[in-house]
PDB file of C-alpha atoms in Angstrom:
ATOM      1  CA  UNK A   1       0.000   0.000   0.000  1.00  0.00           C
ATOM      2  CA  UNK A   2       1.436   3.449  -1.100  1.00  0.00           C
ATOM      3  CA  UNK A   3       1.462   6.087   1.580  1.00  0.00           C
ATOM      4  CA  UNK A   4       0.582   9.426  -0.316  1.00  0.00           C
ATOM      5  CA  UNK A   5       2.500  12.756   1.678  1.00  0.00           C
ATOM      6  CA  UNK A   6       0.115  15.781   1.343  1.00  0.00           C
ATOM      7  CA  UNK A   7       1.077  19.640   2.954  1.00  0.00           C
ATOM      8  CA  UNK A   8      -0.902  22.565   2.893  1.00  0.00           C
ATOM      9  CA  UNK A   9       0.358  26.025   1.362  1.00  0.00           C
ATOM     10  CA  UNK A  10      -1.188  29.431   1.128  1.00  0.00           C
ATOM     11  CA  UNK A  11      -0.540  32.015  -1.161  1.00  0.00           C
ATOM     12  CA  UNK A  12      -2.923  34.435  -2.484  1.00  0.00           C
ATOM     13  CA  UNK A  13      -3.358  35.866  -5.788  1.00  0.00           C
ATOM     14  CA  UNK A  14      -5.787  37.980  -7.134  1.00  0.00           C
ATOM     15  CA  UNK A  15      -8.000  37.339 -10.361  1.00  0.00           C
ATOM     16  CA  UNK A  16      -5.591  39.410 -12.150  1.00  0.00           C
ATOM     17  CA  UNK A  17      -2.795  37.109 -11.051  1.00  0.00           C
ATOM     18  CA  UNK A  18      -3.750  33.722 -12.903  1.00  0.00           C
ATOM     19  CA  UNK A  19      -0.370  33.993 -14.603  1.00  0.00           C
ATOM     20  CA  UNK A  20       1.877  34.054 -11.490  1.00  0.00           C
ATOM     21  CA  UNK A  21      -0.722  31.199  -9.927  1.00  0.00           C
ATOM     22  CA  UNK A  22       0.363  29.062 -13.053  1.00  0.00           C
ATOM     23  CA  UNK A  23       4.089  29.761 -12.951  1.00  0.00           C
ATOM     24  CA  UNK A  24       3.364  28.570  -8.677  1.00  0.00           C
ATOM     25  CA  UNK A  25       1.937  25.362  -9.502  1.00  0.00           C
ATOM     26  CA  UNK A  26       4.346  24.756 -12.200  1.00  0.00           C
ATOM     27  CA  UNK A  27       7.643  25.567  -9.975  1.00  0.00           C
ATOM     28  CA  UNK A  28       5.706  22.716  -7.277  1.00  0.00           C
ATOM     29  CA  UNK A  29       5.165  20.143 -10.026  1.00  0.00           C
ATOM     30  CA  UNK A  30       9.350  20.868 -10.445  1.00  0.00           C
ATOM     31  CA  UNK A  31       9.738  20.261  -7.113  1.00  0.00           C
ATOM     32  CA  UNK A  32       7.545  17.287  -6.838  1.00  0.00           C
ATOM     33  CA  UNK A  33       4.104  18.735  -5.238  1.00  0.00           C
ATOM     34  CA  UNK A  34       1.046  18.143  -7.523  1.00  0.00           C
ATOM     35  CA  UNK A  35      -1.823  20.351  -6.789  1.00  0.00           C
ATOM     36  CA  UNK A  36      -4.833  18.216  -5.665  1.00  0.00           C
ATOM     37  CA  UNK A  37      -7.037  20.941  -4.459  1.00  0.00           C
ATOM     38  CA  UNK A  38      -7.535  24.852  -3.678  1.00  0.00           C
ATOM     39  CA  UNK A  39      -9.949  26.284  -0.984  1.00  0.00           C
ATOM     40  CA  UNK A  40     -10.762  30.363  -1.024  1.00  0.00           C
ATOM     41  CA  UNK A  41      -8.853  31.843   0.225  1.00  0.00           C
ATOM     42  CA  UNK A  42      -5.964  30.991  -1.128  1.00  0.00           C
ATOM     43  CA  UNK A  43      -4.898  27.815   0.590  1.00  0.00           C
ATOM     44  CA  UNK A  44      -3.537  24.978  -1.610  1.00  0.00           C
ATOM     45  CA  UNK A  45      -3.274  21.322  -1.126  1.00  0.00           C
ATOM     46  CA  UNK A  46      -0.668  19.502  -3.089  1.00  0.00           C
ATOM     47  CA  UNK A  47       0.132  15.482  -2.996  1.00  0.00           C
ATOM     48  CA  UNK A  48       3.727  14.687  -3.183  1.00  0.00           C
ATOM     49  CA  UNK A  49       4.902  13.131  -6.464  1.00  0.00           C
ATOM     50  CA  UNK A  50       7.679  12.401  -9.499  1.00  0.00           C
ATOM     51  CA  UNK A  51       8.948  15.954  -9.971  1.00  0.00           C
ATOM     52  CA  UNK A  52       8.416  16.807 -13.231  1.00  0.00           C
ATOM     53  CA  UNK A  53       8.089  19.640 -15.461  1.00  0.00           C
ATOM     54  CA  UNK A  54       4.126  20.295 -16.049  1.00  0.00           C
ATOM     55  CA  UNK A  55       2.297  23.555 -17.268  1.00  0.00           C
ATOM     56  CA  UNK A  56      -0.599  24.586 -15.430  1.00  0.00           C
ATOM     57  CA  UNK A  57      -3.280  26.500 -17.101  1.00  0.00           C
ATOM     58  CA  UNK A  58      -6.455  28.685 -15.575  1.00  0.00           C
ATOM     59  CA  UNK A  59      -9.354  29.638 -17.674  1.00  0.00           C
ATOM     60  CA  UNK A  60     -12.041  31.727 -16.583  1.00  0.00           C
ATOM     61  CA  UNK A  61     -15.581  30.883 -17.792  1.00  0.00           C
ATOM     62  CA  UNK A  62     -19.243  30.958 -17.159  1.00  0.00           C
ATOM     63  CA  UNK A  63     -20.722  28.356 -19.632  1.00  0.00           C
ATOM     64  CA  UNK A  64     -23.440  26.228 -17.793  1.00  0.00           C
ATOM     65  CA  UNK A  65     -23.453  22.758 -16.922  1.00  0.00           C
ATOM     66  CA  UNK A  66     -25.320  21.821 -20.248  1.00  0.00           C
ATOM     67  CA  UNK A  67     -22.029  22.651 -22.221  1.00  0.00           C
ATOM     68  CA  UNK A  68     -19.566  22.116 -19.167  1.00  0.00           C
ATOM     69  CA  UNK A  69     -18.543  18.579 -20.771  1.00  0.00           C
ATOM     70  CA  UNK A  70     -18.076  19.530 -24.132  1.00  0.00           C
ATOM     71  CA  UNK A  71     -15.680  22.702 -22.771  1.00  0.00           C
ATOM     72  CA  UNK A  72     -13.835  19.959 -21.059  1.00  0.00           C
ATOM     73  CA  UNK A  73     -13.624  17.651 -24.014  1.00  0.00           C
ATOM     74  CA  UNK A  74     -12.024  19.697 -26.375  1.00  0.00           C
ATOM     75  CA  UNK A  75      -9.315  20.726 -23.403  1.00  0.00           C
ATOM     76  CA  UNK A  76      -8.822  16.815 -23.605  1.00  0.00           C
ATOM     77  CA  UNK A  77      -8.568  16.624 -26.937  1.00  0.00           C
ATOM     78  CA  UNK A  78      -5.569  18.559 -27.146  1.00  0.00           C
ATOM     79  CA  UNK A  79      -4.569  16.592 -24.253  1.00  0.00           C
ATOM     80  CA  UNK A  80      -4.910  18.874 -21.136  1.00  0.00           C
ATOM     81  CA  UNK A  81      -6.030  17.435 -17.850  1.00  0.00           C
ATOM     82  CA  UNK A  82      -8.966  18.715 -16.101  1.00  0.00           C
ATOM     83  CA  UNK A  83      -7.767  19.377 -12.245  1.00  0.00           C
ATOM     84  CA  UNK A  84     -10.700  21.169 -11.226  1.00  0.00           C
ATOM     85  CA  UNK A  85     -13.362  24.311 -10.798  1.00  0.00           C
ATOM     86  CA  UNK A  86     -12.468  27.758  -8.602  1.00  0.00           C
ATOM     87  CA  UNK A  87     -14.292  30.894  -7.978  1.00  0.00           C
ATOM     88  CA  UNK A  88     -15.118  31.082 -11.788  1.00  0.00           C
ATOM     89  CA  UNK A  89     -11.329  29.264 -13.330  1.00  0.00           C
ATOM     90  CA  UNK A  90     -10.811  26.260 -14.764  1.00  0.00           C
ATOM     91  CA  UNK A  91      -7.425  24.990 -13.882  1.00  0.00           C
ATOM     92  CA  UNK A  92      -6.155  22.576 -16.600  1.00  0.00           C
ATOM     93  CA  UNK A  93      -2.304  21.033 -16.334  1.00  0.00           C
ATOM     94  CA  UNK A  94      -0.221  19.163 -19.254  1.00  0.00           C
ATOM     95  CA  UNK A  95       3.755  17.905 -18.946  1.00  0.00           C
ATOM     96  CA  UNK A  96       5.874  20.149 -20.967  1.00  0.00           C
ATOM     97  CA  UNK A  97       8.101  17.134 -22.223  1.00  0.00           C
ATOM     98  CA  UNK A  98       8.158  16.887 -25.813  1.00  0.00           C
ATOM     99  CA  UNK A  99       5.201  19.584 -26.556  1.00  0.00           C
ATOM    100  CA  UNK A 100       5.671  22.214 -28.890  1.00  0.00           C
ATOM    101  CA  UNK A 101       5.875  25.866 -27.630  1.00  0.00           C
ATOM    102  CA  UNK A 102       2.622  27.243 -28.979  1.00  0.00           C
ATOM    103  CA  UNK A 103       0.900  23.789 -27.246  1.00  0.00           C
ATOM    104  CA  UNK A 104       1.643  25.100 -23.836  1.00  0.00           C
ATOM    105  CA  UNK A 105      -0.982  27.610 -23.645  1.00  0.00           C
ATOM    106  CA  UNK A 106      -4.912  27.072 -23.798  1.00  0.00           C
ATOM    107  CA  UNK A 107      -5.054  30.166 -26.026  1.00  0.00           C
ATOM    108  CA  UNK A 108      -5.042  29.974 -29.295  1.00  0.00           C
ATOM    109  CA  UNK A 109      -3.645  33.369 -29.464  1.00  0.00           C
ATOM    110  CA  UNK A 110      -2.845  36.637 -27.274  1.00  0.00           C
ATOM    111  CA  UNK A 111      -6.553  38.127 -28.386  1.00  0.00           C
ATOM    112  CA  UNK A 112      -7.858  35.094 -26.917  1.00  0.00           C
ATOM    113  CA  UNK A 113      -6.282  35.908 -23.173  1.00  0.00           C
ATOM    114  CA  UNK A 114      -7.139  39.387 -23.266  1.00  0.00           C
ATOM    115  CA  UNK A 115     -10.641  38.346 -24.326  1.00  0.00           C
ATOM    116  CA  UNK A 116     -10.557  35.993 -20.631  1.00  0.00           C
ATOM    117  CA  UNK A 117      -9.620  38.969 -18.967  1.00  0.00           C
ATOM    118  CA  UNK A 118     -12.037  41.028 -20.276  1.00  0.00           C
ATOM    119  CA  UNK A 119     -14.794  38.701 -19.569  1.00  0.00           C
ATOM    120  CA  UNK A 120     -12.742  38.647 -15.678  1.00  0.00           C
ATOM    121  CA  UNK A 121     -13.152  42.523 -15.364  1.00  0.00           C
ATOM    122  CA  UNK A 122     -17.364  42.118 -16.360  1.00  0.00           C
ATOM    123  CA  UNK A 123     -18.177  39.528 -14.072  1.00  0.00           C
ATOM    124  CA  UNK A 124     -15.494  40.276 -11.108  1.00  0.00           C
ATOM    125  CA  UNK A 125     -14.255  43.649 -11.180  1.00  0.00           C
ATOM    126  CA  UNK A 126     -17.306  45.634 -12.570  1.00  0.00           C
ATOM    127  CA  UNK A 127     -19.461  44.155  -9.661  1.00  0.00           C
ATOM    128  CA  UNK A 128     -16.985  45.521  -7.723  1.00  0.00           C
ATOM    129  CA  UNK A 129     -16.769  48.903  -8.611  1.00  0.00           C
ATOM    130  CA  UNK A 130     -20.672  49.314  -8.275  1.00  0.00           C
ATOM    131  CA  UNK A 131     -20.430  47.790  -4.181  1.00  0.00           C
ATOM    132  CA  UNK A 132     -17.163  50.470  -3.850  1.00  0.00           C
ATOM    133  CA  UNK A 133     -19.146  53.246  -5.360  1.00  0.00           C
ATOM    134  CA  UNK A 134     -22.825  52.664  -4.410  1.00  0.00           C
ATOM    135  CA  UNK A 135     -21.643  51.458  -1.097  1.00  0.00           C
ATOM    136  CA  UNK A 136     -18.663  52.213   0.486  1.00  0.00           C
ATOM    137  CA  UNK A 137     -17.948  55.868  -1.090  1.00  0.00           C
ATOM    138  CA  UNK A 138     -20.872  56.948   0.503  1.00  0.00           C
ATOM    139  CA  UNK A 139     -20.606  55.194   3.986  1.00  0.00           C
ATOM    140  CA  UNK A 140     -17.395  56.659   4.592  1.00  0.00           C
ATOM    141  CA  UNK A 141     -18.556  60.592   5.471  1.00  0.00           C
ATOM    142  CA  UNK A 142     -21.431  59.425   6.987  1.00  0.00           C
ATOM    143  CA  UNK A 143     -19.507  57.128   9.222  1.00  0.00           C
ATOM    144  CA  UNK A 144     -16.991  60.183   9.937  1.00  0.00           C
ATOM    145  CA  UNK A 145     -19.610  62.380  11.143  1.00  0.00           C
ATOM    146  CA  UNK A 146     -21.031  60.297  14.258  1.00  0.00           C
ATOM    147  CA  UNK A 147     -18.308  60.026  17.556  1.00  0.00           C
ATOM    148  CA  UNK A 148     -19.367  56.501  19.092  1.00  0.00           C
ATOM    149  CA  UNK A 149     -17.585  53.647  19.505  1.00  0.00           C
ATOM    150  CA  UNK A 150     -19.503  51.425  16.507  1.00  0.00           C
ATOM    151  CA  UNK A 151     -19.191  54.003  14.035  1.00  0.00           C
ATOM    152  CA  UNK A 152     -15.718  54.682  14.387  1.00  0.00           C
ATOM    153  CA  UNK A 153     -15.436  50.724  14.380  1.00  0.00           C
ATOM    154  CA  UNK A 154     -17.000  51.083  10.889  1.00  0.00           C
ATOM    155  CA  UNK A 155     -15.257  54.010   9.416  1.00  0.00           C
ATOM    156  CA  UNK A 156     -12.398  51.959  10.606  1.00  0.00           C
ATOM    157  CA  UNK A 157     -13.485  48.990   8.705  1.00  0.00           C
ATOM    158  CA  UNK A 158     -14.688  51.096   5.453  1.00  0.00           C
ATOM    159  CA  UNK A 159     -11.542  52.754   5.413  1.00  0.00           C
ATOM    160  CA  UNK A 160      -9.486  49.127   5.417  1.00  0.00           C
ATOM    161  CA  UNK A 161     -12.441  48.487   2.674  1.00  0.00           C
ATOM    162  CA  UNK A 162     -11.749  51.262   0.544  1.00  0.00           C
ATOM    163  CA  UNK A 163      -7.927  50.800   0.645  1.00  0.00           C
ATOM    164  CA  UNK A 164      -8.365  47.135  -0.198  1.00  0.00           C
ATOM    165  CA  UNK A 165     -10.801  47.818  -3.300  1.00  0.00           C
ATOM    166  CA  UNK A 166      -8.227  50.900  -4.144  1.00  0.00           C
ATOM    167  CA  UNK A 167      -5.280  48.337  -4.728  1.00  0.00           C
ATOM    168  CA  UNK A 168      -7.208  45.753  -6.003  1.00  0.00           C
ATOM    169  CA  UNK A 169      -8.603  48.122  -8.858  1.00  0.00           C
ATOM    170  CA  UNK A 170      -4.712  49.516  -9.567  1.00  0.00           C
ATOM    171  CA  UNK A 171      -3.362  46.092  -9.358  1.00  0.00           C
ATOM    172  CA  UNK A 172      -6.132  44.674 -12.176  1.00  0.00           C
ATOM    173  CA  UNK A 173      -5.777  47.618 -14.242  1.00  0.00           C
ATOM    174  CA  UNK A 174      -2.085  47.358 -14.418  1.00  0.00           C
ATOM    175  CA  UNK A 175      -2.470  44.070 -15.087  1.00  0.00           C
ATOM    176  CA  UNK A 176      -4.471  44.269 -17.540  1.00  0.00           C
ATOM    177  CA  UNK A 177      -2.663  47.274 -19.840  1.00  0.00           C
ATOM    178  CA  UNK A 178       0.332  45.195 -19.491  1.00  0.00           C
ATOM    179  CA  UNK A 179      -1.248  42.736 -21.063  1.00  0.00           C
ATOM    180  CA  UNK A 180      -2.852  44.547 -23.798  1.00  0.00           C
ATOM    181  CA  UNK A 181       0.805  46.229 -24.323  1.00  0.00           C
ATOM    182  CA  UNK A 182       2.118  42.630 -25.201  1.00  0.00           C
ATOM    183  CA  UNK A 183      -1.078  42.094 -27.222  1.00  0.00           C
ATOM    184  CA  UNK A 184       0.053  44.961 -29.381  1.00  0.00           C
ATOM    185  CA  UNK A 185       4.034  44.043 -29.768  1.00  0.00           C
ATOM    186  CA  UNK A 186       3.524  40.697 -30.616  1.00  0.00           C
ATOM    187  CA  UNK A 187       0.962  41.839 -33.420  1.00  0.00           C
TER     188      UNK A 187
END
């Protein structure tokens, strides 16, 4: 009977971040941790293994169940491996041994990523925006005005809030010009 080792890791990444998550699970495939499983937060299960070289891919989608098998067929057919389903992404993972460059990537083409991350800034980030602006932005004068200990509790909190939206909105956007840049050079 095989004895499997498992540990426990946590690193977080934003939905802007799916690129450094894949280069993560790739560098612990080299090092001979397979990811079995990732819980929100950010906390990451991997089962020990052969340490081998194996690109990890994320897509984000938000096809139903109807089509969900024929989305993961065609990732088969070009022989990806289905891991499993996060917040919205798709994680898919292939070995890199004998592929051809342009077979490591599930895009077909840099339009194709920028077109994921698009479709991430409708469904994630514009949802956002509306809760920062319809609901904190406004909370936070109110909240200044009143001198009791709960309100200054949650000006305290809406102020962590608004920082943490702040960043988060800088650290997509950046993200996501940098990406259009390399759209445009590689055109």
């Amino acid at each position: 009977m095989e004895s499997k080792t498992y540990k426990k890791l946590f690193r977080f990444f934003t939905i802007a971040d799916f690129e450094k998550e894949e280069i993560f699970l790739r560098e612990q495939h080299k090092q001979g941790w397979r990811v079995v499983k990732y819980t929100l937060p950010g906390i990451y299960t991997f089962e020990s293994c052969t340490p081998e070289d194996v690109v990890y891919q994320l897509d984000f989608t938000d096809i139903g169940t109807d089509q969900k098998s024929a989305y993961l067929q065609m990732f088969t057919d070009y022989g990806w491996k289905y891991l499993f389903d996060v917040n919205g992404f798709s994680y898919f993972c292939k070995p890199a041994a004998s592929q051809r460059p342009e077979d490591l990537t599930i895009f077909s083409d840099s339009q194709s990523k920028l077109d994921m991350v698009k479709k991430i800034a409708l469904r994630r980030v514009l949802p956002l925006c509306v809760i920062f602006l319809c609901g904190i932005i406004p909370q936070l004068p109110v909240q200044a005005q009143f001198d009791s200990l709960p309100n200054r509790i949650l000006f305290g909190f809406l102020v962590v809030m608004f920082v943490l939206y702040i960043t988060l909105f800088i650290h997509f956007g950046i993200t996501f010009f940098k990406l259009k840049k390399n759209i445009r050079k590689d055109d």
